[in-house]
Coordinates of C-alpha atoms in Angstrom, one line a residue:
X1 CA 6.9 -3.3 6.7
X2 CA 4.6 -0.3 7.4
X3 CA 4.2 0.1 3.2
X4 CA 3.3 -3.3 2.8
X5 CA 0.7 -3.5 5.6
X6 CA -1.2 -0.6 3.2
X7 CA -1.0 -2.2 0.6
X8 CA -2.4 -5.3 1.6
X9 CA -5.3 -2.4 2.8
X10 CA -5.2 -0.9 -0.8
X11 CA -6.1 -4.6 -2.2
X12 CA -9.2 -4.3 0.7
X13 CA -10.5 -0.8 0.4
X14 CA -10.7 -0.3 -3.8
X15 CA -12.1 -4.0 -4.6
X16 CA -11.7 -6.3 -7.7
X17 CA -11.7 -3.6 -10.2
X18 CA -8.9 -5.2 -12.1
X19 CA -10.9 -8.0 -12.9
X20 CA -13.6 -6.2 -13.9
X21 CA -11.2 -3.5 -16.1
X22 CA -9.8 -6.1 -18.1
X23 CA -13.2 -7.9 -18.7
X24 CA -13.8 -4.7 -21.1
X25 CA -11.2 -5.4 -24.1
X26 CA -13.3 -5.0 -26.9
X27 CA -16.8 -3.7 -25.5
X28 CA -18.3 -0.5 -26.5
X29 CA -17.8 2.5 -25.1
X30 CA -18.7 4.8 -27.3
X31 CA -21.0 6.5 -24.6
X32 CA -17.9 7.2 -22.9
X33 CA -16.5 10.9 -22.9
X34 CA -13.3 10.4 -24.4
X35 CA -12.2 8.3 -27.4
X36 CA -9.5 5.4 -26.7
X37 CA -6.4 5.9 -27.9
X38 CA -3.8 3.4 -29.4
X39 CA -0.7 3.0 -28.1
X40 CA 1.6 0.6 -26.8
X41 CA 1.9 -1.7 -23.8
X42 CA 4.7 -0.8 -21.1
X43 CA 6.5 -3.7 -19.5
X44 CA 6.3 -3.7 -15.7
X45 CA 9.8 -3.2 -14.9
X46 CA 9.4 0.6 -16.9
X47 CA 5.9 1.2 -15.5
X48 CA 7.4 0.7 -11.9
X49 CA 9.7 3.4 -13.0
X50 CA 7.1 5.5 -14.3
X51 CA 4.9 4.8 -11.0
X52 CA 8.3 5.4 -8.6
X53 CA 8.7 9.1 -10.5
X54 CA 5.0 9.8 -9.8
X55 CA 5.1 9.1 -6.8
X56 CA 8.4 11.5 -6.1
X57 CA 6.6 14.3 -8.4
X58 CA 9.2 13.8 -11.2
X59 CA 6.7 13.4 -14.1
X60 CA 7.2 17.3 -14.8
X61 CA 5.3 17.5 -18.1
X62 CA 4.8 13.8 -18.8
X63 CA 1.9 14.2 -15.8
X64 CA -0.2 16.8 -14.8
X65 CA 0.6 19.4 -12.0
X66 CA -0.3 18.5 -8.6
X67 CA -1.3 20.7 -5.4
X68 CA 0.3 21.4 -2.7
X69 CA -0.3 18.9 0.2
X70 CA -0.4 19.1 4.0
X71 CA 1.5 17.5 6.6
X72 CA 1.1 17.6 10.5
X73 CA -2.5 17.1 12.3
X74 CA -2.2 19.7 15.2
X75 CA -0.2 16.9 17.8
X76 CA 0.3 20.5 18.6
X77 CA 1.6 22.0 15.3
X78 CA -0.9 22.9 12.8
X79 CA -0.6 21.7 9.3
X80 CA 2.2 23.0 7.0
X81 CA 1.9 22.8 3.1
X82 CA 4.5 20.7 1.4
X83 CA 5.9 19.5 -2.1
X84 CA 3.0 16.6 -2.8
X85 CA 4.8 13.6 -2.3
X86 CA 3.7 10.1 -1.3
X87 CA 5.1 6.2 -0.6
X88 CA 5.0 4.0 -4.2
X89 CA 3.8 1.5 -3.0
X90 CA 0.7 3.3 -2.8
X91 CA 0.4 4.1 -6.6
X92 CA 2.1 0.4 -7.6
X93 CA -1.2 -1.0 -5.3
X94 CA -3.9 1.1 -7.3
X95 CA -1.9 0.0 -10.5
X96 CA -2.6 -3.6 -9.7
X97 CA -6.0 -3.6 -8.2
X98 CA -7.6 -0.5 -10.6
X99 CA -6.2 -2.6 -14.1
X100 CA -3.4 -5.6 -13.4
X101 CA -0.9 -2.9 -14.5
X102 CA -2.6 -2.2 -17.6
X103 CA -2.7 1.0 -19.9
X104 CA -4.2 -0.8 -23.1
X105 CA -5.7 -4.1 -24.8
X106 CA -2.6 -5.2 -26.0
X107 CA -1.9 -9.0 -25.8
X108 CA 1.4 -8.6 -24.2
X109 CA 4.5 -5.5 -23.4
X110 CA 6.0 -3.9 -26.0
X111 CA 2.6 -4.8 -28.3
X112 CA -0.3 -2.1 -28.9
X113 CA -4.0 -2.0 -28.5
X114 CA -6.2 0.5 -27.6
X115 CA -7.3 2.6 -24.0
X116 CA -8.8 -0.4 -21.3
X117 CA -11.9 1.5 -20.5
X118 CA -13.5 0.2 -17.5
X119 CA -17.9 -0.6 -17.6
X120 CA -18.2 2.8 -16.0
X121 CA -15.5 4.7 -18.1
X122 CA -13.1 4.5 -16.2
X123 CA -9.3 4.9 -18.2
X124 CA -6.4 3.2 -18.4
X125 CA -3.8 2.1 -15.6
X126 CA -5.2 4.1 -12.5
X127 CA -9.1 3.8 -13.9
X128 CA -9.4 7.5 -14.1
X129 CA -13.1 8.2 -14.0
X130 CA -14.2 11.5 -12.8
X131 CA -13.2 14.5 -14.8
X132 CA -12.7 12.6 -17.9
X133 CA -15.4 15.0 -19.4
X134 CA -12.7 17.7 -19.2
X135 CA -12.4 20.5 -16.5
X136 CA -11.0 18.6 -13.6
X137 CA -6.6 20.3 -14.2
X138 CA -5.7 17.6 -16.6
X139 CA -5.9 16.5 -20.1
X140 CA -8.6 13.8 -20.6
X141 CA -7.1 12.7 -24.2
X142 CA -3.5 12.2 -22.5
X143 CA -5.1 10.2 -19.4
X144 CA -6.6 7.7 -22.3
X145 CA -3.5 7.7 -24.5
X146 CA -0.1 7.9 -21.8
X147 CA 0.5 6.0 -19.3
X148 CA 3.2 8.4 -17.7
X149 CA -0.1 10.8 -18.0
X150 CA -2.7 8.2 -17.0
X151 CA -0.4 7.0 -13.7
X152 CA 0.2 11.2 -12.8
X153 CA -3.3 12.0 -12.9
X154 CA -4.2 8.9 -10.2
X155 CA -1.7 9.9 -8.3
X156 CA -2.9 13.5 -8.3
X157 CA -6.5 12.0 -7.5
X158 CA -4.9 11.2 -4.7
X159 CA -3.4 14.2 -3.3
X160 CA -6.8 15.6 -3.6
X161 CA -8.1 13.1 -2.0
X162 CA -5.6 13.8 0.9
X163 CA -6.5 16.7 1.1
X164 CA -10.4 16.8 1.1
X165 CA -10.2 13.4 4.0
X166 CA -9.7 13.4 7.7
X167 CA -6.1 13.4 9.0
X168 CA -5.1 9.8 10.5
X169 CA -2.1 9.5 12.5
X170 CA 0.5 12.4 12.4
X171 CA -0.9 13.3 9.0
X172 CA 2.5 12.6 7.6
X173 CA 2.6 12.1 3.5
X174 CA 5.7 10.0 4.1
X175 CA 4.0 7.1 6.6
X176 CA 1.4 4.8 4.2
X177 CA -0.4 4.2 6.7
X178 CA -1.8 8.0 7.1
X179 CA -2.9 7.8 3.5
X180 CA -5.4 5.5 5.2
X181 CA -8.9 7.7 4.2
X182 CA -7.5 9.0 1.2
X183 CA -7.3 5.5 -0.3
X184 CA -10.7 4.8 0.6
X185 CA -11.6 7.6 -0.5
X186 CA -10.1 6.5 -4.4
X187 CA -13.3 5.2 -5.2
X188 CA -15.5 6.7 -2.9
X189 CA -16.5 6.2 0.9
X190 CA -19.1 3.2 0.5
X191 CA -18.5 0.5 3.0
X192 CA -17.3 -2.1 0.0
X193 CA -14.4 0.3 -0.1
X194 CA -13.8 0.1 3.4
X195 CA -10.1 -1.2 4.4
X196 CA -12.1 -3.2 7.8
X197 CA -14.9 -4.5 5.1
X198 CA -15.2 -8.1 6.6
X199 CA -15.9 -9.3 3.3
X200 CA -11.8 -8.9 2.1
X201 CA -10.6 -10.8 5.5
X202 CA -6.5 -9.4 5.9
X203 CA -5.4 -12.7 6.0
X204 CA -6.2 -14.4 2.5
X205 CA -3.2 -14.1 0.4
X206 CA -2.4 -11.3 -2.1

């Protein structure tokens, strides 16, 4: 019950990107810093498999590497570093509100099309935006052309994210709900990101 409380705040705090994603099929982006790629549409069932691993840190090479992460807020211990881990519901949120679960323009799963790139470049599955220009620890041409890749590189824009925000709660990577500023933090701390944004009331249905 705690997981799906956060993702109901995921929905609140990143917006209606996935409408917006998908409205970009066919524009040009050709200002963009990396090319789209072709490849081949995943069916839901195998991305949640893909977005499970990533979320356990199983990607090994199919992902890039992730940091270390923290748990533990000084309620009195001080922070410990641990294996990066965190609750998949949290990636299988951003999957649905970055792109609808969607890696290219491809009619349907199992059919191919090229990278969805986003109005403000943003790539693929997770909308990987900053970085995408290269030196950011992981491979821009893989985020536009793998999902495994694209869905391993949001998820390690999260950890960061964990790492640079304020600890909520016990600070423990397991609990979604202490994840809280880090997923406002996916797209950046304006207020339309804020989870308590008035305008994305936590009653209207998902």
């Amino acid at each position: 019950m705690r997981a799906l409380g956060v993702g109901a705040a995921l929905a609140l705090g990143l917006g209606l990107w996935a409408q917006e994603a998908r409205a970009q099929c066919g524009a040009d982006h050709s200002s963009c810093p990396q090319a789209a790629a072709t490849g081949t549409e995943l069916c839901k069932p195998a991305l949640a498999t893909v977005i499970e691993q990533a979320s356990r840190n199983e990607l090994g090479s199919d992902g890039p590497a992730y940091r270390q992460i923290h748990t533990g807020c000084n309620h009195p211990n001080p922070p410990v570093n641990v294996t990066a881990t965190y609750p998949c519901t949290l990636g299988k949120a951003v999957a649905q509100v970055e792109s609808g679960w969607q890696m290219f323009c491809a009619s349907a799963c199992g059919q191919s099309g090229l990278t969805l790139i986003s109005f403000d470049c943003g790539y693929g599955i997770t909308q990987v935006t900053s970085g995408m220009g290269g030196g950011a620890g992981f491979d821009p041409a893989r985020v536009a052309a793998e999902p495994k890749y694209n869905v391993g590189t949001g998820a390690k824009i999260m950890m960061d994210k964990w790492a640079a925000t304020p600890c909520v709660g016990d600070n423990r990577p397991d609990i979604a709900e202490d994840w809280y500023m880090a997923v406002w933090a996916y797209n950046g701390f304006g207020f339309v990101n804020n989870p308590n944004n008035p305008n994305f009331p936590a009653s209207r249905p998902p």
